[in-house]
XYZ file of C-alpha atoms in Angstrom:
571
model
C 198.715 8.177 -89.207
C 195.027 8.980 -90.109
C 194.209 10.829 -92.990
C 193.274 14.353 -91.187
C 196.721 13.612 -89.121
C 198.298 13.445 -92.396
C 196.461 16.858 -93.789
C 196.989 18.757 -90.227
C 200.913 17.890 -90.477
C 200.914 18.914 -93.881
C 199.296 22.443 -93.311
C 201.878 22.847 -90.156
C 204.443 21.984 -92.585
C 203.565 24.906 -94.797
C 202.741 26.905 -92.299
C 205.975 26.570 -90.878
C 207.879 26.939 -93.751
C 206.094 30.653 -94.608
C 206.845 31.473 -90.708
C 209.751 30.086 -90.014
C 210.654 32.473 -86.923
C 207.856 30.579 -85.299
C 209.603 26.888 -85.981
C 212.851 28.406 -84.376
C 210.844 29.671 -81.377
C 208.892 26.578 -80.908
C 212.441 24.392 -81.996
C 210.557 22.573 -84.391
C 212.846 21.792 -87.086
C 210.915 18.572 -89.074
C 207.247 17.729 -89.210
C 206.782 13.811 -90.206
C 209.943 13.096 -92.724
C 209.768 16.434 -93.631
C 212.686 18.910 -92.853
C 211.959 22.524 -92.198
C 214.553 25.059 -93.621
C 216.893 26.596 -91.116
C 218.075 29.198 -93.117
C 215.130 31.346 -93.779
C 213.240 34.633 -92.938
C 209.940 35.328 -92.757
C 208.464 37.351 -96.143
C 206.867 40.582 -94.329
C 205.947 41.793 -97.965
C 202.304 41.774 -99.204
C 203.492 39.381 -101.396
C 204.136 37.346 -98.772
C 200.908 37.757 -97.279
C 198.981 36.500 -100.285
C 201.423 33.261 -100.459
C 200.140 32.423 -96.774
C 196.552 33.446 -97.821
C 197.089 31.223 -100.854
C 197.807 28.333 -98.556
C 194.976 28.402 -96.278
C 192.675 28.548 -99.299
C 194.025 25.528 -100.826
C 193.716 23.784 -97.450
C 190.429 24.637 -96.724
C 189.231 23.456 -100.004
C 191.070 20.158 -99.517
C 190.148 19.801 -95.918
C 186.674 18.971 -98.217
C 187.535 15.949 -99.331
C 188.448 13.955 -95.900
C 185.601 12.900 -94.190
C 184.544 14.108 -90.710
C 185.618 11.640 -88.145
C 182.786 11.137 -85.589
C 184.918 10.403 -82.355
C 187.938 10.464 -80.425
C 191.305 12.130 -81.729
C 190.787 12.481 -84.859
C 187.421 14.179 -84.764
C 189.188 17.209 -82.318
C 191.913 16.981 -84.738
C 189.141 17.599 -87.680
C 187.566 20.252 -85.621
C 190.995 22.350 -84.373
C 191.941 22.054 -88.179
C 188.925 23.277 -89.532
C 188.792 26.556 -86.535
C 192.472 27.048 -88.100
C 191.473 27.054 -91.482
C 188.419 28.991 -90.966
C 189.351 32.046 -88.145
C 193.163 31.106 -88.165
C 196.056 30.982 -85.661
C 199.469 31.948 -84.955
C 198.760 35.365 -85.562
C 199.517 35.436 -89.245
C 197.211 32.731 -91.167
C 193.709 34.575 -91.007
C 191.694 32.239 -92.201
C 188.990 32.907 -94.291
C 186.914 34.675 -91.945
C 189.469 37.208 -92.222
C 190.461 37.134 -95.586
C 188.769 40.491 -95.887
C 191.114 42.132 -93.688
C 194.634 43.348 -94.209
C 197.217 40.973 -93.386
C 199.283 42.616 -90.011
C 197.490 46.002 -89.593
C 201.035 47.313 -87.814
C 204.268 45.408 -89.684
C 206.387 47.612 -87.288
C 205.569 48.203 -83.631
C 207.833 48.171 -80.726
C 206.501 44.744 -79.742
C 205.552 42.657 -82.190
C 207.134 44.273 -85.250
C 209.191 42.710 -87.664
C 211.945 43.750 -85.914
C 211.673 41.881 -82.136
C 210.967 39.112 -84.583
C 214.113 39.140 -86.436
C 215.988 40.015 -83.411
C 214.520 37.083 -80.978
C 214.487 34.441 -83.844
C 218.210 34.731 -84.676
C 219.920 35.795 -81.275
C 217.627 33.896 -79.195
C 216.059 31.175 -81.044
C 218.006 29.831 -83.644
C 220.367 26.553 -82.528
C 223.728 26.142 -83.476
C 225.571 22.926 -82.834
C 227.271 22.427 -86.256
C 229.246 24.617 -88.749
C 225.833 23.839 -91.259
C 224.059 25.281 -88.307
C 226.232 28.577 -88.993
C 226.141 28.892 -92.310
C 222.588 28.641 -92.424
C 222.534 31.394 -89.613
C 224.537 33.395 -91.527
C 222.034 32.735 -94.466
C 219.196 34.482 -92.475
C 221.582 37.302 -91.794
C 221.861 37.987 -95.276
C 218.226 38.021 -96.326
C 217.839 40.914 -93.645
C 217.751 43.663 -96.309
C 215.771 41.618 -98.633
C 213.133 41.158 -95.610
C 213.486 45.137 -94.558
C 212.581 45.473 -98.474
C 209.594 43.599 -98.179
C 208.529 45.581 -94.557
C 208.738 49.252 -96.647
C 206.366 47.387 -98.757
C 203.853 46.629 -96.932
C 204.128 50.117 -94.911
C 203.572 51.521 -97.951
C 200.662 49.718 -98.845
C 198.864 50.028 -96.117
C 199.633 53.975 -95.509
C 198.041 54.183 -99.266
C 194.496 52.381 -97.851
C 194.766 54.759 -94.988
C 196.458 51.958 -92.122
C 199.229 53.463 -90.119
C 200.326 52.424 -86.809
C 199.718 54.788 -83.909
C 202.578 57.338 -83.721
C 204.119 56.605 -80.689
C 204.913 52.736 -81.586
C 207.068 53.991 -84.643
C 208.746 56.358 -83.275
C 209.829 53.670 -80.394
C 210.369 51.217 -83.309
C 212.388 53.655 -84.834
C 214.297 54.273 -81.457
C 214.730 50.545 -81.116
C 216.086 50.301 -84.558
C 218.540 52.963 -84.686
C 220.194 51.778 -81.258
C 220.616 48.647 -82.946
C 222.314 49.986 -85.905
C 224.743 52.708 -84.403
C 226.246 49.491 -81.901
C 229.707 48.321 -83.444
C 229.206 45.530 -85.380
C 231.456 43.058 -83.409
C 228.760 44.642 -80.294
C 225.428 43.802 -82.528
C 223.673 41.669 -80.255
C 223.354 39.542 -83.680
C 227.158 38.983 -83.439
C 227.218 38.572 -79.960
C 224.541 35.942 -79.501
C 226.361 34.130 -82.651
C 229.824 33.906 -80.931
C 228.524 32.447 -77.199
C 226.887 30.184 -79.235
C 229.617 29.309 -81.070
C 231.673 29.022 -78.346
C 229.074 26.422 -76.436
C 228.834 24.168 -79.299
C 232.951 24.497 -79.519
C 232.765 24.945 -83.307
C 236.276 25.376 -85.109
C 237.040 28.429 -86.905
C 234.297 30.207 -85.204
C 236.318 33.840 -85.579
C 235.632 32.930 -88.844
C 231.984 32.834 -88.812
C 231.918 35.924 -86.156
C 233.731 37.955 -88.848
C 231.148 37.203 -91.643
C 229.002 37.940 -89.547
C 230.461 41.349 -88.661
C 230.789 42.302 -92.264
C 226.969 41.665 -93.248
C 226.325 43.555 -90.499
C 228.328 46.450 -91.114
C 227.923 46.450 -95.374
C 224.011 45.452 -95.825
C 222.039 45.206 -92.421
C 222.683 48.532 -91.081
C 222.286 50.504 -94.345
C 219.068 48.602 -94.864
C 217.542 49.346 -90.975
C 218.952 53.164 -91.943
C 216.482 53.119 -95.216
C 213.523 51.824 -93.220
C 213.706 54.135 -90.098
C 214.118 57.257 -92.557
C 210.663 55.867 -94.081
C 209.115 54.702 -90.671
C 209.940 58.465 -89.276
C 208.366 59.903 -92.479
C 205.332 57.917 -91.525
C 205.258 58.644 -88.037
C 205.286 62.550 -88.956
C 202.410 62.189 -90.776
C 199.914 60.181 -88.530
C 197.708 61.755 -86.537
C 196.296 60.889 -83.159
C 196.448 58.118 -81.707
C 193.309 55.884 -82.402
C 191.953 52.424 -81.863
C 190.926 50.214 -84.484
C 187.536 52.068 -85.121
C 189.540 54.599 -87.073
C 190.450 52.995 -89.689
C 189.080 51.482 -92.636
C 186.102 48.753 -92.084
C 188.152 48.865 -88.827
C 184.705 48.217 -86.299
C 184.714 45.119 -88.729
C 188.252 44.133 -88.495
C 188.751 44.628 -84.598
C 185.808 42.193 -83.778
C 187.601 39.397 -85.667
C 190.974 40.503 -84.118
C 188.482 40.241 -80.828
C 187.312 36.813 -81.780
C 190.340 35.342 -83.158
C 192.363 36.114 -79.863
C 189.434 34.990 -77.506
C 188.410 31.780 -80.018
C 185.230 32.980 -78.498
C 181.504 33.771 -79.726
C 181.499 36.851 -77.190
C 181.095 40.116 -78.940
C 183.107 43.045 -77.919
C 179.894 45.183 -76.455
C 179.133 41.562 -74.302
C 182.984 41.400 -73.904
C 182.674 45.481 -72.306
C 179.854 44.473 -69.953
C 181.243 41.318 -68.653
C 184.372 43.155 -68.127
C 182.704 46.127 -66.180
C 181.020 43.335 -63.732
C 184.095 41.444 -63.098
C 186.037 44.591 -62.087
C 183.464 45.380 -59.640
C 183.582 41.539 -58.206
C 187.862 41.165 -58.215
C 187.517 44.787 -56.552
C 185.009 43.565 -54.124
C 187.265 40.351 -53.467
C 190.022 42.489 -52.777
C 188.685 45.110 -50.360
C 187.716 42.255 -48.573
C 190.972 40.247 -48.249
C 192.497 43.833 -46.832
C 189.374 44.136 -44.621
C 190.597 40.731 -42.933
C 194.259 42.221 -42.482
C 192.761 44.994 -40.868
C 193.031 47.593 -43.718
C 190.291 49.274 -44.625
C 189.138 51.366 -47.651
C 187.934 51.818 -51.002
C 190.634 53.192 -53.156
C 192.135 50.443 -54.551
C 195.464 52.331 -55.163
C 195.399 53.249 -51.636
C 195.259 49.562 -50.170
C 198.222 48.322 -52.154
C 200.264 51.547 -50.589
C 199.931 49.789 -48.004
C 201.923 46.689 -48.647
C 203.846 48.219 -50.903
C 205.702 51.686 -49.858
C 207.729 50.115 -46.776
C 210.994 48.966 -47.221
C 210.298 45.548 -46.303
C 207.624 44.987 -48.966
C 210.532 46.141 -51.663
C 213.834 44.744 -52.903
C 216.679 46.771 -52.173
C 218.472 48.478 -55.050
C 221.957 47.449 -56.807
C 223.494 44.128 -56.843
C 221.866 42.809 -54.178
C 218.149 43.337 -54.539
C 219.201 41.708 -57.891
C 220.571 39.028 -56.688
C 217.601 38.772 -54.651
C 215.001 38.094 -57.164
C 217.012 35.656 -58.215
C 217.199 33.909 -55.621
C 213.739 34.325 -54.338
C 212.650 33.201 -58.433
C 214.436 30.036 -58.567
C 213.390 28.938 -54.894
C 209.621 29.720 -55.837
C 209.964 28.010 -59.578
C 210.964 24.765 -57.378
C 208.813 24.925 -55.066
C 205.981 25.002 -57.219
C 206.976 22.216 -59.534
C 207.672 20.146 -56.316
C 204.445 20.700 -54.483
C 202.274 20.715 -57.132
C 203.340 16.825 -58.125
C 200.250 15.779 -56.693
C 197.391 17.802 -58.385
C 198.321 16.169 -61.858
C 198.751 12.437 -63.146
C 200.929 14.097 -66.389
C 204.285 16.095 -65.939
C 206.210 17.301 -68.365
C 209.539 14.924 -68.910
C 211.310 18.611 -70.334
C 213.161 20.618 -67.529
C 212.765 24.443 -66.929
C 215.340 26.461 -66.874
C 215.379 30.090 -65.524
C 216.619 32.473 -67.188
C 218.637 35.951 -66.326
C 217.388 38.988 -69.496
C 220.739 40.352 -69.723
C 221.103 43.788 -68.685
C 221.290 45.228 -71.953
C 217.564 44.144 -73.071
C 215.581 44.889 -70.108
C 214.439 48.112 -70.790
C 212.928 46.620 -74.180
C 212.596 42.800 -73.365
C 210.090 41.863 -70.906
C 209.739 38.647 -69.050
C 208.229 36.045 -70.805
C 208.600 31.762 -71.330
C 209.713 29.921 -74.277
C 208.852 26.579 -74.719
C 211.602 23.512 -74.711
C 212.435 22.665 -78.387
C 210.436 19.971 -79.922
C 213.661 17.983 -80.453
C 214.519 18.029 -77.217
C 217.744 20.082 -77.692
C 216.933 22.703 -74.883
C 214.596 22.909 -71.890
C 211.335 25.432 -71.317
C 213.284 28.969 -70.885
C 211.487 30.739 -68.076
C 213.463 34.633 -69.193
C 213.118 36.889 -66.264
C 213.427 40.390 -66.467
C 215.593 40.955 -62.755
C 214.983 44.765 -63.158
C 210.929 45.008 -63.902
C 211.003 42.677 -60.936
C 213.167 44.499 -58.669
C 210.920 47.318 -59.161
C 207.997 45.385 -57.883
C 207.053 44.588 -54.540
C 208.327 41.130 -53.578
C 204.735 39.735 -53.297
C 204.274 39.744 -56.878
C 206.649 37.359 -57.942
C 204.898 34.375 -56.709
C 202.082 35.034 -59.396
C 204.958 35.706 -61.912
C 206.323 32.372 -61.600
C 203.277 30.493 -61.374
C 202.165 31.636 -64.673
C 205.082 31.207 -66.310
C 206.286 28.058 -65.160
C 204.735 25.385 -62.987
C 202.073 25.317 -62.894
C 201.296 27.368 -65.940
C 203.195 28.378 -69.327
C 206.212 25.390 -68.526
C 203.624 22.548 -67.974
C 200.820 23.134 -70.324
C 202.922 23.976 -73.162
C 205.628 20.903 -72.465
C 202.762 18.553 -71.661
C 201.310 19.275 -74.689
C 204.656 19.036 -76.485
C 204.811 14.980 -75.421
C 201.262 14.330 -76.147
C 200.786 10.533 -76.796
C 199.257 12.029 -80.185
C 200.275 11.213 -83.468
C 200.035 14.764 -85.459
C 202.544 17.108 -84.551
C 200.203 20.043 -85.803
C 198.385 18.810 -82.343
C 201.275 19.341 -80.424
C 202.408 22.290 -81.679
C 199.559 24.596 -82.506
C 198.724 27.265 -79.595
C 195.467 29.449 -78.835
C 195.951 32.841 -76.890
C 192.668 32.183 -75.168
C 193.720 28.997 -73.854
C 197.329 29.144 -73.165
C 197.110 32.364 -71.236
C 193.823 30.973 -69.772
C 195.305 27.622 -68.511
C 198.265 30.302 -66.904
C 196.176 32.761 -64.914
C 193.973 29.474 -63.933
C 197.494 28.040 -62.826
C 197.964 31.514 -60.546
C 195.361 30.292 -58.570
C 196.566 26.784 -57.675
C 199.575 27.510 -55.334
C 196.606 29.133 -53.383
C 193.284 27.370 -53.485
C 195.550 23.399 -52.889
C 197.724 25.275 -49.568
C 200.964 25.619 -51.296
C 200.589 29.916 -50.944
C 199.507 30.728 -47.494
C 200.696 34.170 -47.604
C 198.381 36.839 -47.312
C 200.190 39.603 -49.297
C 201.407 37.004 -51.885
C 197.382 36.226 -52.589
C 196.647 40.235 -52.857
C 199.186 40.449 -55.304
C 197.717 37.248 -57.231
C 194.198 39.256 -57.119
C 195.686 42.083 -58.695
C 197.092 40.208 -61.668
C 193.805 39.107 -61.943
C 192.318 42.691 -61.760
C 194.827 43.624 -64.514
C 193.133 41.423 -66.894
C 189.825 42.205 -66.044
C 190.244 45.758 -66.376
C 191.881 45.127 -70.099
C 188.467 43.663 -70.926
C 186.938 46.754 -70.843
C 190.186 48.744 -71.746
C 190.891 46.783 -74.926
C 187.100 47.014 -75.903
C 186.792 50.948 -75.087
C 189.893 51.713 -76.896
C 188.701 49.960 -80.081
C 185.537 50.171 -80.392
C 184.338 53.283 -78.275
C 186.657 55.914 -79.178
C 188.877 56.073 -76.166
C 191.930 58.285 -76.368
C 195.702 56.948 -75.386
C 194.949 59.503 -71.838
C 191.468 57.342 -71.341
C 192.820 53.770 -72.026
C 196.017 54.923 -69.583
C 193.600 56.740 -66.746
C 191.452 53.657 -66.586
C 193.854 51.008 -66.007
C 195.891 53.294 -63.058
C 192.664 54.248 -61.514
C 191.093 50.839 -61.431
C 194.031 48.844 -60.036
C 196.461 51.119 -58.368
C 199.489 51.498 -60.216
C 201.994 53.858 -61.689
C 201.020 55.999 -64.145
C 204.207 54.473 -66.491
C 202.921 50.873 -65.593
C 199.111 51.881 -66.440
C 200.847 53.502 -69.973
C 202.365 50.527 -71.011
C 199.395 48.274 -70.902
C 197.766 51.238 -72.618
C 199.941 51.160 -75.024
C 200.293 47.687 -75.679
C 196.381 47.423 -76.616
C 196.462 50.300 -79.513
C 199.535 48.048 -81.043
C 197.758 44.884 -80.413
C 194.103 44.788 -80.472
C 192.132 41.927 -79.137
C 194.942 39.939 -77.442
C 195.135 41.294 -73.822
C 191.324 40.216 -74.031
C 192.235 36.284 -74.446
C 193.760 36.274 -70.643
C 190.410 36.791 -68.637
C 188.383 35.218 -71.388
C 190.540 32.096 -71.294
C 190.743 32.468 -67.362
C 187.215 32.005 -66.997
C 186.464 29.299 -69.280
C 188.848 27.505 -67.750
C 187.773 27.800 -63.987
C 183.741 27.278 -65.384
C 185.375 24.138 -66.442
C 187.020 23.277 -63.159
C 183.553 24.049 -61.501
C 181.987 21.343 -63.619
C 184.649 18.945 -62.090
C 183.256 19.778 -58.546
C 183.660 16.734 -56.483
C 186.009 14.777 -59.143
C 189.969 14.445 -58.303
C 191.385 17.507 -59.454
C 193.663 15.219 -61.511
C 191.124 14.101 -63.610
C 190.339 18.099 -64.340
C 193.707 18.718 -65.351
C 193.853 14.991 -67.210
C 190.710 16.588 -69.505
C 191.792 20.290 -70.129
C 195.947 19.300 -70.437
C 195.615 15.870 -72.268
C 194.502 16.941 -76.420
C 197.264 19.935 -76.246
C 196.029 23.880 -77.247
C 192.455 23.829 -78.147
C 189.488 26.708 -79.403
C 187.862 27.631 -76.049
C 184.604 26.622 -77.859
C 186.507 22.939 -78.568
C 187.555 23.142 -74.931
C 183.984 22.998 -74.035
C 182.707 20.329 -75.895
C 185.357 18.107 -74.429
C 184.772 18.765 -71.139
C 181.203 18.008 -71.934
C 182.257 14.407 -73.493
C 184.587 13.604 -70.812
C 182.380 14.637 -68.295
C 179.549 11.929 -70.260
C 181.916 9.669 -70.986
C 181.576 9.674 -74.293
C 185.258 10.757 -75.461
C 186.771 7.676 -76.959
């Protein structure tokens, strides 16, 4: 191990040990001969908040005294670390860039909130193959109130500088909450999830542990989530209007480094606006012409996609066996993707992919999404599909789906990067919106530009994923820094791409709770395929060898080693 190996695996130790929801999602459970604990929340307080600013201080100030490698691994190591420590990553570490700002603008939202994090790190993400593996569950279930403590906190601290989280996302916190709480205890998904697991690993005694379990529940978790919603209604009484980040305090100032920090981009959002405006027009253009060629003509967009989407045999059918459907039609496509794509890439993941049914219960809050294999190897990449959003859709969208999240996108980039010949695990593990969700809508477009897609309608529907991030370019942007209302943001997206009016308010939605990050998909998305254009006439393999092979990087890092690859002048 170098010496900047040595810091960057020290800062992901301490970053991991402040967040360690996101070492149970990522299954990292030691960095070097260090062992992260397993039986630990996050701190949502401010006071946890200053710890992690504390941190990155101290790093950055000791990142000083190692000297700047000139070449090869280490010096992208030296540069990644030194992007971390200056605009930050994971969400939570700001960096000093954004020291100014208030740590988590929105501690409780119906998507990111502390809540979904408490919820997905213990049910979904926390392993249990020993009885010490339960106890030290059971240790994180009793630090609940303590952590709900810390959450009223920081609501009321920001509310006092004027920072409240649109209305609608705590009331639907609120909603989400309260569900959770009235369930019988021995029905609390946090039970539930405990006892399969349990079972699986055939622990003895494991009534035992279920009952404990039960019991914190029913004496300590669900009178502390019944203290918080009273407070998180109080607040949501009192906001006003919905309103994007320009609203609040320094908040033109704030949502440009929210902007940057999701994009790892110099763009600003007025250059962000204008790009996006263009690239509508163009993916619009694109698409009325790919219609044009089936013989459907026109210029409403909404009104092509009726089209091939209102007839029966565009849709699933309904009840158990449109659902059984998807399924099928999911796990046939995740295959033959990672099958026929063996050829386009010298490196492939040795993890497996698993796909994954979103049980019943959680689909009307849980969306689909991947989950990287543990870094232990104790479970494969999780590709967790919603059956019911996907039922709903016509079946030409599900190709796209599980491109992006599996092979080739989310499963192989992120498992790839996992088994990295590199020796710093803060390498391996560290992730950038921009280019994770980059590399994935790049990967949407493989199955079709290398043969492997020839459907028509299947490539329409890819075009309109693509159109859905374009148009959150200029949503995102309009909604935080021009003024536009919830009605605008949720107009804009239906009449630009053509769907529902719920489907259009979701996205809308999703970019007053979180600002900047639906911008880091077309962003990343086009630095990625400027990149593959500078590869013109090179194997493709040697594309993917140069973007895949130093894990999750800055887009502006991205760049510069495409440049010395390109050169040959990466050692």
């Amino acid at each position: 191990m170098t010496a900047i190996d040595t810091f960057a695996d020290d800062l992901l130790l301490r970053m991991l040990t402040l967040r360690p929801d996101l070492a149970a999602e990522m299954g990292v459970t030691t960095v070097g001969n260090h062992r992260l604990p397993q039986d630990m929340l996050p701190d949502f307080s401010d006071a946890g908040g200053a710890a992690a600013d504390a941190m990155m201080a101290d790093a950055s100030e000791r990142l000083k005294q190692i000297a700047r490698p000139s070449s090869g691994e280490d010096a992208i190591t030296h540069r990644v670390v030194r992007y971390v420590l200056e605009d930050g990553a994971f969400s939570f570490f700001r960096g000093r860039s954004g020291h100014r700002f208030v740590d988590t603008p929105y501690p409780v939202n119906h998507l990111s909130g502390f809540h979904p994090i408490l919820v997905l790190m213990l049910s979904r993400d926390h392993g249990i193959r020993t009885p010490d593996d339960a106890e030290a569950y059971l240790a994180r279930l009793a630090q609940i109130p303590r952590a709900c403590a810390g959450v009223e906190d920081a609501l009321e601290s920001r509310a006092a500088r004027g920072i409240v989280a649109p209305r609608f996302t705590l009331l639907a916190s609120a909603a989400d909450m309260r569900s959770f709480a009235v369930d019988p205890p021995a029905q609390n998904v946090l039970v539930t999830s405990l006892a399969a697991k349990l079972h699986d690993a055939r622990i003895p005694n494991s009534e035992t542990f279920v009952a404990r379990a039960a019991r914190l529940l029913e004496l300590e978790i669900v009178p502390a989530y019944t203290r918080i919603v009273a407070l998180i209604e109080e607040l949501a009484a009192g906001a006003g209007e919905e309103r994007g980040f320009w609203s609040l305090p320094d908040g033109a100032a704030h949502y440009e480094w929210l902007f940057r920090a999701s994009t790892t981009s110099n763009l600003s959002p007025d250059e962000a606006n204008g790009i996006g405006r263009a690239e509508v027009a163009h993916v619009q253009a694109t698409i009325r012409d790919r219609f044009a060629a089936l013989g459907i003509h026109g210029e409403d967009i909404a009104a092509l996609y009726a089209q091939i989407s209102d007839a029966p045999s565009y849709r699933y059918a309904r009840g158990g066996t449109g659902r059984a459907a998807v399924w099928s039609d999911a796990n046939t496509l995740m295959r033959r993707f990672e099958s026929a794509t063996l050829d386009l890439f010298n490196t492939r993941p040795r993890a497996a992919l698993d796909l994954v049914e979103i049980p019943a219960t959680l689909e009307d809050t849980m969306h689909t999404h991947y989950t990287p294999p543990a870094a232990d190897g104790s479970r494969p990449g999780r590709f967790s599909l919603n059956i019911a959003l996907a039922q709903g859709n016509p079946r030409w969208e599900l190709a796209t789906l599980c491109a992006h999240e599996g092979t080739p996108g989310h499963h192989l980039q992120l498992a790839i990067a996992q088994e990295l010949p590199i020796a710093s695990v803060f390498r391996r593990t560290v992730v950038f919106d921009a280019y994770i969700e980059g590399w994935a809508k790049y990967a949407e477009t493989i199955p079709e530009t290398h043969g492997l897609l020839d459907d028509p309608h299947a490539q329409l529907g890819r075009l309109r994923g693509e159109l859905y991030s374009t148009v959150n370019l200029v949503l995102d942007t309009g909604v935080h820094t021009m003024g536009w209302s919830r009605d605008q943001a949720r107009t804009f997206f239906r009449d630009n791409t053509g769907v529902s009016e719920d489907f259009a308010g979701v996205i809308a939605d999703r970019s007053f709770v979180t600002p900047g990050q639906l911008c880091s998909y077309k962003v990343g998305m086009m630095k990625f395929l400027a990149a593959h254009d500078r590869f013109r006439g090179r194997d493709v393999r040697d594309f993917h060898d140069c973007v895949l092979g130093h894990g999750a990087l800055p887009l502006s890092v991205l760049d510069d080693v495409v440049t010395a690859t390109l050169s040959g002048s990466l050692s």
